[in-house]
Short mmCIF file of C-alpha atoms and ligand atoms in Angstrom, two decimals:
data_model
loop_
_atom_site.label_atom_id
_atom_site.label_comp_id
_atom_site.label_asym_id
_atom_site.label_seq_id
_atom_site.Cartn_x
_atom_site.Cartn_y
_atom_site.Cartn_z
CA UNK A 1 19.31 112.35 -6.84
CA UNK A 2 22.45 113.79 -5.70
CA UNK A 3 25.49 111.51 -6.01
CA UNK A 4 28.94 111.67 -4.17
CA UNK A 5 31.98 111.23 -6.37
CA UNK A 6 34.74 108.74 -4.90
CA UNK A 7 37.04 107.96 -7.27
CA UNK A 8 37.13 104.47 -9.31
CA UNK A 9 36.38 100.94 -6.52
CA UNK A 10 35.67 98.17 -7.48
CA UNK A 11 32.54 97.88 -6.20
CA UNK A 12 29.50 96.13 -7.70
CA UNK A 13 26.98 94.73 -5.50
CA UNK A 14 26.81 91.67 -4.73
CA UNK A 15 29.32 89.80 -6.15
CA UNK A 16 28.73 85.73 -5.71
CA UNK A 17 31.88 84.45 -3.75
CA UNK A 18 33.40 80.86 -5.16
CA UNK A 19 36.28 78.38 -3.90
CA UNK A 20 38.57 78.07 -7.14
CA UNK A 21 40.46 75.02 -6.20
CA UNK A 22 43.62 74.15 -8.21
CA UNK A 23 46.21 71.00 -7.81
CA UNK A 24 49.20 72.78 -6.95
CA UNK A 25 52.50 70.94 -6.85
CA UNK A 26 50.62 67.76 -6.92
CA UNK A 27 47.72 69.08 -4.17
CA UNK A 28 44.17 70.18 -4.57
CA UNK A 29 44.10 73.80 -2.95
CA UNK A 30 40.63 75.95 -3.24
CA UNK A 31 40.91 79.73 -2.84
CA UNK A 32 38.13 82.20 -2.05
CA UNK A 33 36.92 84.49 -4.93
CA UNK A 34 34.09 87.25 -5.85
CA UNK A 35 35.61 88.67 -8.99
CA UNK A 36 33.94 86.08 -11.49
CA UNK A 37 31.41 85.80 -13.57
CA UNK A 38 30.32 84.42 -17.01
CA UNK A 39 31.98 85.40 -19.99
CA UNK A 40 30.46 83.51 -22.76
CA UNK A 41 27.53 81.43 -23.69
CA UNK A 42 28.92 79.69 -27.30
CA UNK A 43 31.11 78.47 -25.61
CA UNK A 44 30.64 77.96 -22.16
CA UNK A 45 32.86 80.43 -20.72
CA UNK A 46 33.76 81.97 -17.31
CA UNK A 47 36.27 84.42 -15.81
CA UNK A 48 37.74 84.90 -13.41
CA UNK A 49 39.89 87.42 -12.23
CA UNK A 50 43.62 86.05 -9.94
CA UNK A 51 45.92 88.00 -7.97
CA UNK A 52 48.77 87.05 -9.03
CA UNK A 53 50.46 86.41 -5.83
CA UNK A 54 47.42 83.77 -5.43
CA UNK A 55 49.35 79.85 -4.80
CA UNK A 56 46.37 78.83 -6.51
CA UNK A 57 47.35 81.02 -9.20
CA UNK A 58 50.35 78.71 -9.60
CA UNK A 59 47.55 75.68 -10.55
CA UNK A 60 45.92 78.42 -13.16
CA UNK A 61 48.05 78.02 -16.81
CA UNK A 62 47.01 78.11 -20.13
CA UNK A 63 45.19 74.40 -20.29
CA UNK A 64 45.00 73.56 -16.60
CA UNK A 65 42.12 72.10 -15.09
CA UNK A 66 40.49 73.49 -12.59
CA UNK A 67 37.20 74.10 -10.78
CA UNK A 68 34.61 76.75 -9.66
CA UNK A 69 32.55 76.01 -6.70
CA UNK A 70 29.29 78.16 -5.61
CA UNK A 71 29.10 77.40 -1.90
CA UNK A 72 25.82 77.33 0.29
CA UNK A 73 25.35 80.14 3.01
CA UNK A 74 25.66 76.64 5.11
CA UNK A 75 29.49 76.72 4.41
CA UNK A 76 30.38 80.58 5.30
CA UNK A 77 33.15 79.72 7.62
CA UNK A 78 34.98 77.55 4.99
CA UNK A 79 34.72 79.71 2.72
CA UNK A 80 36.54 82.84 4.31
CA UNK A 81 39.00 80.68 5.59
CA UNK A 82 40.22 79.88 1.80
CA UNK A 83 39.91 83.37 1.82
CA UNK A 84 42.02 84.63 4.13
CA UNK A 85 44.39 81.82 4.75
CA UNK A 86 46.64 80.36 1.53
CA UNK A 87 47.90 76.76 0.14
CA UNK A 88 51.31 77.64 0.35
CA UNK A 89 51.09 77.18 4.82
CA UNK A 90 48.38 74.95 4.99
CA UNK A 91 45.81 72.40 3.79
CA UNK A 92 43.05 73.96 3.72
CA UNK A 93 41.24 70.64 2.34
CA UNK A 94 41.99 69.42 5.13
CA UNK A 95 41.45 71.78 7.58
CA UNK A 96 37.99 72.73 6.06
CA UNK A 97 36.60 69.18 5.66
CA UNK A 98 36.52 68.89 2.12
CA UNK A 99 35.29 66.08 0.15
CA UNK A 100 36.75 65.74 -3.04
CA UNK A 101 36.19 64.61 -6.34
CA UNK A 102 36.72 64.49 -9.70
CA UNK A 103 35.60 64.53 -12.93
CA UNK A 104 37.24 64.23 -16.70
CA UNK A 105 39.54 66.70 -15.56
CA UNK A 106 42.10 65.00 -13.01
CA UNK A 107 43.11 68.50 -12.31
CA UNK A 108 40.29 70.24 -12.05
CA UNK A 109 39.62 69.14 -7.68
CA UNK A 110 36.11 69.18 -7.28
CA UNK A 111 34.21 70.24 -3.98
CA UNK A 112 31.37 67.58 -3.03
CA UNK A 113 29.50 69.93 -0.06
CA UNK A 114 29.42 72.50 -2.24
CA UNK A 115 25.75 72.49 -4.62
CA UNK A 116 26.84 74.01 -8.04
CA UNK A 117 30.42 72.78 -9.43
CA UNK A 118 32.19 73.62 -12.43
CA UNK A 119 34.97 71.88 -13.77
CA UNK A 120 37.14 74.13 -16.07
CA UNK A 121 39.79 74.01 -18.55
CA UNK A 122 42.45 77.75 -19.13
CA UNK A 123 41.85 79.11 -22.39
CA UNK A 124 43.22 82.15 -21.63
CA UNK A 125 45.24 84.80 -19.05
CA UNK A 126 44.60 88.38 -19.12
CA UNK A 127 47.73 90.09 -17.24
CA UNK A 128 46.03 93.02 -15.55
CA UNK A 129 47.34 95.67 -13.23
CA UNK A 130 47.68 93.17 -10.35
CA UNK A 131 45.63 90.06 -11.39
CA UNK A 132 45.28 87.65 -14.16
CA UNK A 133 42.15 87.32 -15.95
CA UNK A 134 41.83 84.05 -16.75
CA UNK A 135 39.18 83.27 -18.77
CA UNK A 136 38.30 79.19 -19.04
CA UNK A 137 36.03 77.07 -20.61
CA UNK A 138 33.35 75.29 -18.63
CA UNK A 139 33.54 71.91 -20.30
CA UNK A 140 30.93 69.99 -17.17
CA UNK A 141 28.72 70.98 -14.61
CA UNK A 142 27.86 68.88 -11.42
CA UNK A 143 24.56 69.48 -9.00
CA UNK A 144 24.34 68.51 -5.99
CA UNK A 145 20.61 66.14 -6.88
CA UNK A 146 19.79 67.47 -3.44
CA UNK A 147 19.52 71.31 -5.02
CA UNK A 148 17.23 70.28 -7.47
CA UNK A 149 13.74 69.56 -8.15
CA UNK A 150 13.07 67.23 -11.39
CA UNK A 151 15.60 68.09 -13.46
CA UNK A 152 16.80 71.61 -13.24
CA UNK A 153 18.48 73.23 -10.44
CA UNK A 154 16.71 74.62 -7.28
CA UNK A 155 17.68 78.55 -6.57
CA UNK A 156 16.31 78.41 -3.45
CA UNK A 157 17.46 74.80 -2.20
CA UNK A 158 20.99 75.33 -3.24
CA UNK A 159 20.69 78.68 -0.80
CA UNK A 160 24.32 80.07 -2.31
CA UNK A 161 26.22 82.65 0.03
CA UNK A 162 26.47 86.03 -1.84
CA UNK A 163 29.36 88.42 -1.37
CA UNK A 164 28.53 92.35 -0.08
CA UNK A 165 32.24 93.73 -0.77
CA UNK A 166 33.71 97.32 0.83
CA UNK A 167 32.30 99.23 2.56
CA UNK A 168 30.15 96.19 4.07
CA UNK A 169 32.56 93.07 3.47
CA UNK A 170 29.59 91.12 4.57
CA UNK A 171 28.44 87.73 3.30
CA UNK A 172 24.31 87.42 2.15
CA UNK A 173 22.00 85.45 0.79
CA UNK A 174 19.55 85.54 -1.63
CA UNK A 175 16.95 87.82 -0.50
CA UNK A 176 12.98 88.24 -1.17
CA UNK A 177 12.07 87.70 -5.19
CA UNK A 178 10.99 91.02 -6.89
CA UNK A 179 10.53 89.92 -10.74
CA UNK A 180 10.24 87.74 -13.61
CA UNK A 181 13.44 87.83 -15.23
CA UNK A 182 12.82 88.56 -19.27
CA UNK A 183 9.40 89.09 -18.56
CA UNK A 184 8.48 92.34 -16.26
CA UNK A 185 10.02 94.18 -19.20
CA UNK A 186 7.81 93.16 -21.49
CA UNK A 187 5.57 95.79 -20.04
CA UNK A 188 7.57 98.61 -20.99
CA UNK A 189 7.39 97.24 -24.93
C1 FMN B 1 35.09 87.06 -0.06
C2 FMN B 1 36.64 87.03 -0.75
C3 FMN B 1 36.57 87.36 -1.85
C4 FMN B 1 38.14 87.17 -2.63
N1 FMN B 1 38.33 87.33 -4.33
C5 FMN B 1 39.34 87.16 -4.47
C6 FMN B 1 39.62 87.52 -5.82
O1 FMN B 1 38.26 87.70 -6.44
N2 FMN B 1 40.49 87.65 -6.47
C7 FMN B 1 41.55 87.02 -5.71
O2 FMN B 1 42.70 87.07 -6.84
N3 FMN B 1 41.37 86.87 -4.90
C8 FMN B 1 40.21 87.24 -3.92
N4 FMN B 1 40.26 86.41 -1.99
C9 FMN B 1 41.51 86.66 -2.08
C10 FMN B 1 42.44 84.64 -1.60
O3 FMN B 1 41.22 84.47 -1.08
C11 FMN B 1 43.40 84.25 -0.50
O4 FMN B 1 44.06 85.71 -1.13
C12 FMN B 1 43.17 83.37 -0.14
O5 FMN B 1 44.25 83.23 0.89
C13 FMN B 1 44.84 82.92 -1.52
O6 FMN B 1 44.61 82.16 -1.40
P1 FMN B 1 45.71 80.65 -2.11
O7 FMN B 1 47.34 81.11 -1.75
O8 FMN B 1 45.62 79.82 -1.17
O9 FMN B 1 45.43 80.26 -3.68
C14 FMN B 1 39.28 87.19 -1.45
C15 FMN B 1 39.01 87.04 -0.10
C16 FMN B 1 37.49 87.02 0.50
C17 FMN B 1 37.76 86.59 1.68
#
């Protein structure tokens, strides 16, 4: 297959799209973030790249509680709004009609309408060019009961929104299952 060089791009497909919640100036605020990932298993940790100019950045100091909320496809409009409007100008919680709840950490606002919420505490900020890589401990996981089958999270009920970065710049739904992970590869062993 022939290849075309495109220079260094921030392209990974697909990306999650998340609502990062923090308390800024005493009020809950949420921003969309796609540059996020699980960073460690023991202890469970997450990383998310937040540009230093974001209003939310002000609520992400070492030791601060914050939240990672996984939205479903029905929330695309609210997610996008939280990615194009700033809490420095308006109350996004009110405009989006989010119902806020708190777990142990009262500085980590969580969105009731999102099927999955991670309660986190900032461990470290790694300053890169434009962004701070926020590395955090996951302290608790909240799942909407309606998105469970038995005791487990049911991905199909959760219906998570995913993000297709440039040049598409679109939101999408998880597609068909094509194979069983940690199993299909055994055939090549
Ligand atoms: C699809 C999408 C993905 C985004 N991903 C990130 C991201 O990973 N990191 C970041 O700093 N900003 C990201 N943004 C931009 C912020 O969400 C946006 O600047 C937002 O208005 C910041 O809100 P705030 O000023 O209230 O913090 C993204 C925006 C969209 C629409």
